[in-house]
């Protein structure tokens, strides 16, 4: 709506137009065409004078308008710049070429006046712009900025977020972290060491934690002998991770009656603000450390992969049978239960003799308890294929396809997985469809990278100190007094599995391993048969040495060989074992193609060296001294990634 003042100004403007242009123009035309000719020259002169006067007046009016507009714009621009600068925001404009042509005073004060004329690519060190980097964080000197680039309008908006970032970082640094630390095999020490030595261990640990609490921001409580609960913050955890948790490794106890190795397993959790959930996450973290073999620390948070630190040695074997007794009780009670009518046993893809032996023994136990039992495995490595081929036609009927196994799934079906805990390593993608979670059991000896979520923790038995799954199953049979249900053939398959995974007792053995072998011999197995079953033929012999043609030492003691040929998985493993037959070699890595697949397999072996961490770095896993990985990348890429992993993975991850 127009005001009176606006109407007044409009009226004055109209009068001026009439006075200086319209009225003279009317008089001019009237004088030319109506008045006598003698008036024409004076009229033209007067009209010209008025036109000049009008031009001068118009110029004056325009100049005044421009001056007022410039003043208003300059004042408004300065006001806007001051206001947005107060909020820590700046703007600059650039040409299509990227050259900066204008910037607010905020930008000039922070980035310098020399920014004008430079290219935005140069300012932000960006070569190619796309939708993924139109919004990004940028740090310059002691300031942090949030950058938004609008190419449609050729403008960049810069927001100073230093205060917010510092506030958020400080909040994260002070967020609560819960941790658990346990002495590995404390039960073993309690039964094998005199009280005096146990007291020295506990005293030494108390002194160690007192020193740590003085140096770092932690509170600890020993809630049970050899088991500690820790409260700290994210800033301290970051420091621990930076130092690879070395502070928890100074556990030497002097003047003990006998030499022992004291190591800690730990778990830390952060990023959750509900204490009960955070506590559960810390418990899950230490469980992962233990199931991976101990002597290491796991750091967990939601929606991120676990981070592992440690595992530079294999800990003393715990002779306690508490854990295996518990899983044995669960297994046998399931086999005796009337609620279970069917049992499906799974080994891993390309099953080896250990997967076959342990699966076969569980299958036989289930049959003896009157269950309809089957083994879901159709793929075997070359050595195991020979053993499978030797089965009678009736025995071969025990082996079923994935689809057959899935069709049997129901609430009365028990699923037992042997020699692996990784869901995608078994052949049947629908192995757990229609299966009750409580009716799934895992028996394995490979270290975990993540805890399986398809099984209850009490049904998950991972003994990474065991030589093999066959050793675990043998122990289960022995402590439940079910050896009468095992025939000579089953005992032989279990012994074959132990011989394979220990490389004829040359690695990963303990007194439990020898005890299991002795029991199996007592139950009818023969060592000579196991040794003969592991012998290789001429074809395998030539394949092994073809794989080793280009053997190289990546770093002192770490050897790598590879060849783009198609072989059985066990041939690659045999080649890795062959490398370690030479004295002084610490670790061996062999890569070859898999028969019938567009994949390459890595087999890793170590002597007192953790090859699992290296295998995990290329998306594999396994055991402390025996690990593997597979890849569908080109062999050159796979080999290059492995080289980098060998060089970069140190004692502590």
PDB file of C-alpha atoms in Angstrom, residues 251-406:
ATOM      1  CA  UNK A 251      54.190 -58.745  33.215  1.00  0.00           C
ATOM      2  CA  UNK A 252      57.527 -60.291  34.086  1.00  0.00           C
ATOM      3  CA  UNK A 253      57.412 -61.891  37.524  1.00  0.00           C
ATOM      4  CA  UNK A 254      60.809 -62.711  38.997  1.00  0.00           C
ATOM      5  CA  UNK A 255      61.823 -65.481  41.387  1.00  0.00           C
ATOM      6  CA  UNK A 256      59.038 -67.918  40.483  1.00  0.00           C
ATOM      7  CA  UNK A 257      59.605 -71.581  41.225  1.00  0.00           C
ATOM      8  CA  UNK A 258      59.303 -72.340  37.513  1.00  0.00           C
ATOM      9  CA  UNK A 259      59.352 -70.355  34.290  1.00  0.00           C
ATOM     10  CA  UNK A 260      55.894 -69.446  32.990  1.00  0.00           C
ATOM     11  CA  UNK A 261      54.571 -66.974  30.475  1.00  0.00           C
ATOM     12  CA  UNK A 262      52.069 -64.494  31.876  1.00  0.00           C
ATOM     13  CA  UNK A 263      49.872 -62.819  29.280  1.00  0.00           C
ATOM     14  CA  UNK A 264      46.667 -60.817  29.380  1.00  0.00           C
ATOM     15  CA  UNK A 265      43.546 -60.947  27.262  1.00  0.00           C
ATOM     16  CA  UNK A 266      41.487 -57.781  27.227  1.00  0.00           C
ATOM     17  CA  UNK A 267      38.443 -56.115  25.809  1.00  0.00           C
ATOM     18  CA  UNK A 268      37.534 -52.407  25.675  1.00  0.00           C
ATOM     19  CA  UNK A 269      34.243 -50.876  24.537  1.00  0.00           C
ATOM     20  CA  UNK A 270      33.225 -47.267  23.854  1.00  0.00           C
ATOM     21  CA  UNK A 271      30.731 -45.140  21.957  1.00  0.00           C
ATOM     22  CA  UNK A 272      27.650 -46.337  23.863  1.00  0.00           C
ATOM     23  CA  UNK A 273      26.061 -44.133  26.508  1.00  0.00           C
ATOM     24  CA  UNK A 274      23.995 -46.811  28.212  1.00  0.00           C
ATOM     25  CA  UNK A 275      26.270 -48.504  30.744  1.00  0.00           C
ATOM     26  CA  UNK A 276      24.576 -51.926  30.591  1.00  0.00           C
ATOM     27  CA  UNK A 277      25.034 -52.086  26.808  1.00  0.00           C
ATOM     28  CA  UNK A 278      28.613 -50.825  27.084  1.00  0.00           C
ATOM     29  CA  UNK A 279      29.380 -53.502  29.678  1.00  0.00           C
ATOM     30  CA  UNK A 280      27.981 -56.223  27.398  1.00  0.00           C
ATOM     31  CA  UNK A 281      30.098 -54.903  24.547  1.00  0.00           C
ATOM     32  CA  UNK A 282      33.237 -55.038  26.736  1.00  0.00           C
ATOM     33  CA  UNK A 283      32.432 -58.652  27.627  1.00  0.00           C
ATOM     34  CA  UNK A 284      32.004 -59.469  23.944  1.00  0.00           C
ATOM     35  CA  UNK A 285      35.360 -57.814  23.218  1.00  0.00           C
ATOM     36  CA  UNK A 286      37.257 -59.933  25.743  1.00  0.00           C
ATOM     37  CA  UNK A 287      35.458 -63.040  24.493  1.00  0.00           C
ATOM     38  CA  UNK A 288      36.811 -62.310  21.022  1.00  0.00           C
ATOM     39  CA  UNK A 289      40.328 -61.899  22.443  1.00  0.00           C
ATOM     40  CA  UNK A 290      40.092 -65.265  24.178  1.00  0.00           C
ATOM     41  CA  UNK A 291      38.572 -67.145  21.261  1.00  0.00           C
ATOM     42  CA  UNK A 292      41.296 -65.738  19.007  1.00  0.00           C
ATOM     43  CA  UNK A 293      43.912 -67.364  21.213  1.00  0.00           C
ATOM     44  CA  UNK A 294      44.554 -64.880  24.015  1.00  0.00           C
ATOM     45  CA  UNK A 295      47.529 -62.564  24.593  1.00  0.00           C
ATOM     46  CA  UNK A 296      45.705 -59.761  22.814  1.00  0.00           C
ATOM     47  CA  UNK A 297      43.259 -56.912  23.298  1.00  0.00           C
ATOM     48  CA  UNK A 298      40.104 -56.236  21.297  1.00  0.00           C
ATOM     49  CA  UNK A 299      38.509 -52.793  20.984  1.00  0.00           C
ATOM     50  CA  UNK A 300      34.833 -52.699  20.060  1.00  0.00           C
ATOM     51  CA  UNK A 301      32.197 -50.100  19.282  1.00  0.00           C
ATOM     52  CA  UNK A 302      28.918 -50.245  17.420  1.00  0.00           C
ATOM     53  CA  UNK A 303      28.900 -50.278  13.602  1.00  0.00           C
ATOM     54  CA  UNK A 304      32.686 -50.628  13.292  1.00  0.00           C
ATOM     55  CA  UNK A 305      34.939 -53.624  12.757  1.00  0.00           C
ATOM     56  CA  UNK A 306      36.810 -54.872  15.842  1.00  0.00           C
ATOM     57  CA  UNK A 307      40.387 -53.669  16.297  1.00  0.00           C
ATOM     58  CA  UNK A 308      42.898 -56.236  17.533  1.00  0.00           C
ATOM     59  CA  UNK A 309      46.187 -55.572  19.281  1.00  0.00           C
ATOM     60  CA  UNK A 310      48.687 -58.184  20.317  1.00  0.00           C
ATOM     61  CA  UNK A 311      48.922 -61.938  19.911  1.00  0.00           C
ATOM     62  CA  UNK A 312      52.676 -62.189  19.466  1.00  0.00           C
ATOM     63  CA  UNK A 313      52.971 -65.553  21.181  1.00  0.00           C
ATOM     64  CA  UNK A 314      50.909 -68.617  21.848  1.00  0.00           C
ATOM     65  CA  UNK A 315      49.937 -68.899  25.493  1.00  0.00           C
ATOM     66  CA  UNK A 316      50.446 -71.900  27.743  1.00  0.00           C
ATOM     67  CA  UNK A 317      47.826 -74.594  27.207  1.00  0.00           C
ATOM     68  CA  UNK A 318      45.089 -74.681  29.806  1.00  0.00           C
ATOM     69  CA  UNK A 319      44.681 -78.310  30.836  1.00  0.00           C
ATOM     70  CA  UNK A 320      41.358 -77.542  32.516  1.00  0.00           C
ATOM     71  CA  UNK A 321      38.464 -79.378  30.877  1.00  0.00           C
ATOM     72  CA  UNK A 322      35.808 -77.058  32.261  1.00  0.00           C
ATOM     73  CA  UNK A 323      34.909 -75.420  28.930  1.00  0.00           C
ATOM     74  CA  UNK A 324      35.019 -78.530  26.775  1.00  0.00           C
ATOM     75  CA  UNK A 325      33.019 -80.414  29.416  1.00  0.00           C
ATOM     76  CA  UNK A 326      30.324 -77.760  29.199  1.00  0.00           C
ATOM     77  CA  UNK A 327      29.978 -77.946  25.406  1.00  0.00           C
ATOM     78  CA  UNK A 328      30.208 -81.744  25.527  1.00  0.00           C
ATOM     79  CA  UNK A 329      27.297 -81.828  27.974  1.00  0.00           C
ATOM     80  CA  UNK A 330      25.228 -79.600  25.672  1.00  0.00           C
ATOM     81  CA  UNK A 331      25.997 -81.731  22.609  1.00  0.00           C
ATOM     82  CA  UNK A 332      25.255 -85.089  24.229  1.00  0.00           C
ATOM     83  CA  UNK A 333      22.069 -83.802  25.874  1.00  0.00           C
ATOM     84  CA  UNK A 334      20.871 -82.654  22.456  1.00  0.00           C
ATOM     85  CA  UNK A 335      21.697 -86.029  20.930  1.00  0.00           C
ATOM     86  CA  UNK A 336      19.786 -87.765  23.734  1.00  0.00           C
ATOM     87  CA  UNK A 337      16.816 -85.398  23.571  1.00  0.00           C
ATOM     88  CA  UNK A 338      13.516 -86.639  22.158  1.00  0.00           C
ATOM     89  CA  UNK A 339      12.971 -83.138  20.788  1.00  0.00           C
ATOM     90  CA  UNK A 340      15.794 -83.723  18.290  1.00  0.00           C
ATOM     91  CA  UNK A 341      15.044 -86.162  15.481  1.00  0.00           C
ATOM     92  CA  UNK A 342      17.540 -85.104  12.817  1.00  0.00           C
ATOM     93  CA  UNK A 343      21.192 -84.014  12.894  1.00  0.00           C
ATOM     94  CA  UNK A 344      22.945 -82.218  10.036  1.00  0.00           C
ATOM     95  CA  UNK A 345      26.726 -81.839  10.362  1.00  0.00           C
ATOM     96  CA  UNK A 346      28.611 -79.235   8.326  1.00  0.00           C
ATOM     97  CA  UNK A 347      32.289 -79.042   7.488  1.00  0.00           C
ATOM     98  CA  UNK A 348      33.681 -76.137   5.504  1.00  0.00           C
ATOM     99  CA  UNK A 349      33.869 -75.709   1.733  1.00  0.00           C
ATOM    100  CA  UNK A 350      36.661 -77.713   0.107  1.00  0.00           C
ATOM    101  CA  UNK A 351      36.749 -79.815   3.269  1.00  0.00           C
ATOM    102  CA  UNK A 352      40.129 -81.066   4.441  1.00  0.00           C
ATOM    103  CA  UNK A 353      40.819 -84.203   6.483  1.00  0.00           C
ATOM    104  CA  UNK A 354      40.180 -82.338   9.744  1.00  0.00           C
ATOM    105  CA  UNK A 355      36.749 -81.123   8.632  1.00  0.00           C
ATOM    106  CA  UNK A 356      35.934 -84.611   7.330  1.00  0.00           C
ATOM    107  CA  UNK A 357      37.195 -86.400  10.458  1.00  0.00           C
ATOM    108  CA  UNK A 358      35.383 -84.193  12.976  1.00  0.00           C
ATOM    109  CA  UNK A 359      32.162 -84.132  10.915  1.00  0.00           C
ATOM    110  CA  UNK A 360      32.226 -87.894  10.429  1.00  0.00           C
ATOM    111  CA  UNK A 361      32.676 -88.514  14.165  1.00  0.00           C
ATOM    112  CA  UNK A 362      29.708 -86.280  15.100  1.00  0.00           C
ATOM    113  CA  UNK A 363      27.645 -87.983  12.385  1.00  0.00           C
ATOM    114  CA  UNK A 364      28.521 -91.414  13.828  1.00  0.00           C
ATOM    115  CA  UNK A 365      27.669 -90.287  17.369  1.00  0.00           C
ATOM    116  CA  UNK A 366      24.291 -88.994  16.181  1.00  0.00           C
ATOM    117  CA  UNK A 367      23.550 -92.295  14.405  1.00  0.00           C
ATOM    118  CA  UNK A 368      24.436 -94.238  17.565  1.00  0.00           C
ATOM    119  CA  UNK A 369      21.948 -92.096  19.511  1.00  0.00           C
ATOM    120  CA  UNK A 370      19.243 -93.072  17.047  1.00  0.00           C
ATOM    121  CA  UNK A 371      19.033 -89.845  15.055  1.00  0.00           C
ATOM    122  CA  UNK A 372      18.613 -89.409  11.308  1.00  0.00           C
ATOM    123  CA  UNK A 373      22.051 -87.948  10.652  1.00  0.00           C
ATOM    124  CA  UNK A 374      23.724 -86.494   7.554  1.00  0.00           C
ATOM    125  CA  UNK A 375      26.834 -84.567   6.550  1.00  0.00           C
ATOM    126  CA  UNK A 376      26.378 -81.586   4.262  1.00  0.00           C
ATOM    127  CA  UNK A 377      29.582 -81.494   2.258  1.00  0.00           C
ATOM    128  CA  UNK A 378      30.075 -81.973  -1.449  1.00  0.00           C
ATOM    129  CA  UNK A 379      33.392 -80.233  -2.056  1.00  0.00           C
ATOM    130  CA  UNK A 380      36.737 -81.571  -0.828  1.00  0.00           C
ATOM    131  CA  UNK A 381      40.391 -80.783  -1.331  1.00  0.00           C
ATOM    132  CA  UNK A 382      42.467 -83.283  -3.293  1.00  0.00           C
ATOM    133  CA  UNK A 383      43.695 -85.290  -0.292  1.00  0.00           C
ATOM    134  CA  UNK A 384      40.227 -85.513   1.238  1.00  0.00           C
ATOM    135  CA  UNK A 385      38.654 -86.404  -2.108  1.00  0.00           C
ATOM    136  CA  UNK A 386      40.766 -89.581  -2.151  1.00  0.00           C
ATOM    137  CA  UNK A 387      39.496 -90.453   1.322  1.00  0.00           C
ATOM    138  CA  UNK A 388      35.906 -89.776   0.242  1.00  0.00           C
ATOM    139  CA  UNK A 389      36.297 -91.882  -2.887  1.00  0.00           C
ATOM    140  CA  UNK A 390      37.370 -94.801  -0.702  1.00  0.00           C
ATOM    141  CA  UNK A 391      34.033 -94.791   1.151  1.00  0.00           C
ATOM    142  CA  UNK A 392      31.499 -97.504   0.461  1.00  0.00           C
ATOM    143  CA  UNK A 393      28.388 -96.565  -1.554  1.00  0.00           C
ATOM    144  CA  UNK A 394      26.311 -96.807   1.644  1.00  0.00           C
ATOM    145  CA  UNK A 395      28.620 -94.478   3.569  1.00  0.00           C
ATOM    146  CA  UNK A 396      28.568 -91.960   0.708  1.00  0.00           C
ATOM    147  CA  UNK A 397      24.800 -91.652   1.196  1.00  0.00           C
ATOM    148  CA  UNK A 398      25.561 -89.773   4.420  1.00  0.00           C
ATOM    149  CA  UNK A 399      26.771 -86.810   2.347  1.00  0.00           C
ATOM    150  CA  UNK A 400      23.931 -84.618   1.099  1.00  0.00           C
ATOM    151  CA  UNK A 401      23.598 -81.436  -0.981  1.00  0.00           C
ATOM    152  CA  UNK A 402      22.700 -77.988   0.395  1.00  0.00           C
ATOM    153  CA  UNK A 403      19.153 -78.202  -0.980  1.00  0.00           C
ATOM    154  CA  UNK A 404      18.615 -81.617   0.621  1.00  0.00           C
ATOM    155  CA  UNK A 405      19.835 -80.284   3.958  1.00  0.00           C
ATOM    156  CA  UNK A 406      17.577 -77.220   3.779  1.00  0.00           C
TER     157      UNK A 406
END
